[in-house]
Each structure stands twice: as C-alpha cells, then as structure tokens.
CSV table of C-alpha atoms and ligand atoms in Angstrom, one decimal:
chain,number,residue,atom,x,y,z
A,1,MET,CA,78.0,91.8,100.2
A,2,ALA,CA,79.8,95.0,99.3
A,3,LYS,CA,83.2,94.5,97.7
A,4,PRO,CA,86.0,95.0,100.2
A,5,ARG,CA,88.0,98.2,99.5
A,6,GLU,CA,91.7,98.6,99.3
A,7,GLU,CA,92.6,101.2,101.9
A,8,LYS,CA,95.7,102.8,103.4
A,9,THR,CA,96.1,103.4,107.1
A,10,LEU,CA,98.6,105.4,109.3
A,11,ILE,CA,100.5,103.9,112.2
A,12,ILE,CA,102.7,105.7,114.6
A,13,ILE,CA,105.1,103.5,116.7
A,14,LYS,CA,105.2,105.5,119.9
A,15,PRO,CA,108.2,106.3,122.2
A,16,ASP,CA,107.4,103.5,124.7
A,17,ALA,CA,107.8,100.9,121.9
A,18,LEU,CA,111.0,102.5,120.7
A,19,ASN,CA,112.5,102.6,124.2
A,20,ARG,CA,111.4,99.0,124.8
A,21,SER,CA,113.0,97.8,121.6
A,22,LEU,CA,109.7,96.6,120.2
A,23,VAL,CA,109.8,98.4,116.8
A,24,GLY,CA,110.8,95.3,114.8
A,25,GLU,CA,108.2,93.2,116.6
A,26,ILE,CA,105.4,95.6,115.8
A,27,ILE,CA,106.3,96.0,112.2
A,28,SER,CA,106.7,92.3,111.9
A,29,ARG,CA,103.1,91.7,113.2
A,30,PHE,CA,101.7,94.0,110.5
A,31,GLU,CA,103.9,92.4,107.8
A,32,ARG,CA,103.0,88.9,108.8
A,33,LYS,CA,99.3,89.7,108.7
A,34,GLY,CA,99.7,90.5,105.0
A,35,LEU,CA,99.5,94.3,105.1
A,36,LYS,CA,101.6,96.1,102.6
A,37,LEU,CA,104.2,98.6,103.8
A,38,VAL,CA,103.9,101.6,101.5
A,39,ALA,CA,105.7,104.3,103.5
A,40,MET,CA,107.9,104.5,106.6
A,41,LYS,CA,110.2,107.0,108.4
A,42,MET,CA,111.6,108.0,111.8
A,43,ILE,CA,110.7,111.6,112.8
A,44,ARG,CA,110.5,113.8,115.8
A,45,LEU,CA,107.0,115.3,116.4
A,46,ASP,CA,106.5,118.9,117.3
A,47,ASP,CA,103.7,120.9,119.0
A,48,ALA,CA,102.2,122.0,115.7
A,49,ILE,CA,101.8,118.4,114.3
A,50,LEU,CA,100.7,117.1,117.7
A,51,ALA,CA,98.0,119.8,118.0
A,52,ASP,CA,96.7,118.8,114.6
A,53,HIS,CA,97.0,115.0,115.1
A,54,TYR,CA,95.4,115.0,118.6
A,55,GLY,CA,93.0,117.9,117.8
A,56,HIS,CA,90.1,115.8,119.1
A,57,LEU,CA,91.8,115.6,122.5
A,58,ALA,CA,93.0,119.3,122.7
A,59,ASP,CA,90.5,120.1,125.6
A,60,LYS,CA,91.3,117.0,127.6
A,61,PRO,CA,93.3,117.4,130.8
A,62,PHE,CA,95.8,114.7,129.7
A,63,PHE,CA,96.6,116.5,126.4
A,64,PRO,CA,99.8,118.2,127.6
A,65,ARG,CA,101.0,114.9,129.1
A,66,ILE,CA,100.6,113.0,125.8
A,67,ALA,CA,102.1,115.8,123.8
A,68,LYS,CA,105.2,115.8,126.1
A,69,PHE,CA,105.5,112.0,125.8
A,70,MET,CA,105.1,112.0,122.0
A,71,LYS,CA,107.7,114.7,121.4
A,72,GLY,CA,110.1,113.5,124.0
A,73,TRP,CA,111.6,110.8,121.7
A,74,PRO,CA,111.5,110.1,117.9
A,75,VAL,CA,108.6,108.0,116.6
A,76,ILE,CA,108.3,105.8,113.5
A,77,VAL,CA,105.4,106.5,111.2
A,78,LEU,CA,104.3,104.1,108.6
A,79,ALA,CA,101.5,103.7,106.1
A,80,LEU,CA,100.0,100.2,105.4
A,81,GLU,CA,97.8,99.1,102.6
A,82,GLY,CA,95.4,96.2,102.2
A,83,LEU,CA,91.7,95.3,101.8
A,84,GLU,CA,89.8,97.0,104.7
A,85,ALA,CA,93.2,97.9,106.2
A,86,VAL,CA,91.9,100.5,108.6
A,87,ALA,CA,89.6,98.2,110.5
A,88,SER,CA,92.0,95.3,110.2
A,89,VAL,CA,94.8,97.3,111.8
A,90,ARG,CA,92.5,98.5,114.6
A,91,LEU,CA,91.7,94.9,115.4
A,92,ILE,CA,95.4,94.0,115.6
A,93,THR,CA,96.1,97.1,117.7
A,94,GLY,CA,93.5,96.5,120.4
A,95,GLU,CA,91.6,99.0,122.6
A,96,THR,CA,93.1,102.2,123.8
A,97,MET,CA,93.8,101.1,127.4
A,98,GLY,CA,96.6,98.6,127.1
A,99,ARG,CA,95.9,96.6,130.3
A,100,ARG,CA,92.3,95.9,129.2
A,101,ALA,CA,93.1,95.2,125.5
A,102,ASP,CA,92.5,91.6,124.3
A,103,ALA,CA,95.4,89.2,124.5
A,104,GLY,CA,96.9,88.7,121.1
A,105,THR,CA,96.5,92.3,120.1
A,106,ILE,CA,99.6,94.6,120.1
A,107,ARG,CA,98.4,96.6,123.1
A,108,GLY,CA,97.0,93.5,124.9
A,109,ASP,CA,100.4,91.8,124.6
A,110,PHE,CA,102.8,94.7,125.3
A,111,SER,CA,101.0,97.5,127.2
A,112,MET,CA,99.8,98.1,130.7
A,113,SER,CA,98.9,101.8,130.1
A,114,VAL,CA,96.6,104.2,128.3
A,115,GLN,CA,99.3,106.6,127.4
A,116,ALA,CA,102.1,104.2,126.7
A,117,ASN,CA,100.0,102.0,124.4
A,118,ILE,CA,102.7,101.2,121.8
A,119,VAL,CA,101.0,102.4,118.6
A,120,HIS,CA,98.6,104.9,117.1
A,121,ALA,CA,96.4,103.5,114.3
A,122,SER,CA,93.9,105.5,112.2
A,123,ASP,CA,90.3,105.0,113.4
A,124,SER,CA,88.4,105.6,110.2
A,125,VAL,CA,89.0,105.6,106.5
A,126,GLU,CA,88.4,109.4,106.4
A,127,ASN,CA,91.0,110.0,109.2
A,128,ALA,CA,93.5,107.7,107.6
A,129,VAL,CA,93.5,109.8,104.5
A,130,LYS,CA,94.0,113.0,106.6
A,131,GLU,CA,96.7,111.4,108.7
A,132,ILE,CA,98.7,110.0,105.8
A,133,ASN,CA,98.7,113.4,104.2
A,134,ARG,CA,99.7,115.0,107.5
A,135,PHE,CA,102.8,112.8,107.9
A,136,PHE,CA,103.8,111.9,104.3
A,137,LYS,CA,104.5,113.8,101.2
A,138,PRO,CA,103.0,112.2,98.1
A,139,GLU,CA,106.4,111.1,96.8
A,140,GLU,CA,107.1,109.3,100.1
A,141,LEU,CA,104.2,106.9,99.4
A,142,HIS,CA,105.4,103.9,97.3
A,143,GLY,CA,103.1,102.1,95.0
A,144,TRP,CA,104.6,98.7,94.4
A,145,GLU,CA,103.2,95.4,93.1
A,146,ARG,CA,103.7,92.6,95.6
A,147,LEU,CA,104.5,89.1,94.3
A,148,ASP,CA,102.5,87.1,96.8
A,149,LEU,CA,99.0,88.4,96.1
A,150,GLU,CA,97.9,85.0,94.9
A,151,VAL,CA,98.5,83.5,98.3
A,152,LEU,CA,97.2,86.5,100.3
A,153,TYR,CA,93.8,87.0,98.6
A,154,ALA,CA,91.2,85.0,96.7
A,155,GLU,CA,90.9,85.6,93.0
A,156,ASP,CA,87.8,87.8,93.3
A,157,GLU,CA,89.3,89.8,96.1
A,158,ARG,CA,92.4,90.6,93.9
A,159,GLU,CA,90.3,92.0,91.0
B,217,TYD,P1,92.2,108.1,121.4
B,217,TYD,O1,92.2,108.7,120.1
B,217,TYD,O2,91.0,108.2,122.3
B,217,TYD,O3,92.5,106.5,121.3
B,217,TYD,P2,93.2,105.6,120.2
B,217,TYD,O4,94.7,105.9,120.3
B,217,TYD,O5,92.9,104.2,120.7
B,217,TYD,O6,92.6,105.9,118.9
B,217,TYD,O7,93.4,108.7,122.3
B,217,TYD,C1,94.6,109.0,121.7
B,217,TYD,C2,95.7,108.7,122.6
B,217,TYD,O8,95.6,109.6,123.8
B,217,TYD,C3,95.7,107.3,123.2
B,217,TYD,O9,96.3,106.4,122.3
B,217,TYD,C4,96.5,107.5,124.5
B,217,TYD,C5,96.2,108.9,124.9
B,217,TYD,N1,95.1,108.9,126.0
B,217,TYD,C6,95.5,109.1,127.3
B,217,TYD,O10,96.7,109.3,127.6
B,217,TYD,N2,94.6,109.1,128.3
B,217,TYD,C7,93.3,108.9,128.0
B,217,TYD,O11,92.4,108.9,129.0
B,217,TYD,C8,92.9,108.7,126.6
B,217,TYD,C9,91.4,108.5,126.3
B,217,TYD,C10,93.8,108.7,125.7
C-alpha cells in the first residue's frame, strides 16, 4: 500500500455557520478528529477572490446568488494538516446538498440547503494547494510540532 501523504487542505466556514453560531462546533469537529490547525483568520470575501475561488461555477445560473451570499458576511478560513487530510476532511464535510448528506457529517448534521451548507472544503490535493495560496500568505501558515503525535498515528505513519 502506498504510504499515506501529509497534506494540507483549505476550509471556509460560510456565513450561514457564522450567523447560526456554529463556528466553534465546526472547528472543534476538525480538531477532535486529529487534524492540525496551521492557519486561521476571519475575512470578508470580494468579487475578485470569489470569481477565482468559484471559477468552475462561473457559468452556472446560481453563481451570482452564491457570490452575494459569500460576500454578505465575513467568513473564517482555515488550513488543516494531516495524513490524507483532503479526503479525510471531505468525508467529515459530507456531500454538497446538506439535506441529503450523511448523518454524522457537518453538512448532514447542520444543513438543509445546497447554498447554505456550512463549509467549503478543498476537493483535491491540487486544488488544496491553489486554495491555500489564494487565501493565505506563506507567513500566515504555521509549521508547529504537535505533542500528541504518538497517540494520533502509528509509529510507521509518523515516520
Ligand atoms: P461545488 O464545488 O459543486 O460543491 P462543494 O462545495 O461540495 O465542493 O459547489 C460549490 C458551492 O456552490 C456549494 O458548496 C454550494 C454552491 N452551489 C449552489 O448554491 N447550488 C448548486 O446547485 C451547486 C452545485 C452548488
């Protein structure tokens, strides 16, 4: 089996989560899973960054609606690190449509909507790299050694 890779992934905690006071709950779920928080800030998105971030949806009829929603309130952006972090976070996040997402996932537990679906999470390692560079300057990413690695991973996974 290929050795699991250490990856970083980008999360945006969306305006619906902020308005519903779910920010702490969402961060807590990622922390408790064992993902390492390496960057975090509260920002207001603008048209330029949204056009970049949602470039794959620019031609969709719902694009203006999500852009209005995402820039209407601040959001919290964070970068998380761990072995296979991109796929692991997508599993915790659940499918795009909240009311169909699996129970136990963030969207499954807190969302009834496709637009108001609580979080964005990078969908591939390649996109995660692009998204982290889009939202964070290199000096905003913190490399730190966690003290609980021995109880988070097996010896060979830590090497
Ligand atoms: P997408 O990248 O397809 O999903 P995901 O966030 O799960 O990676 O879509 C980006 C966001 O666009 C999605 O989180 C919510 C919004 N969206 C809509 O509002 N309506 C839609 O029909 C779709 C597909 C997405």
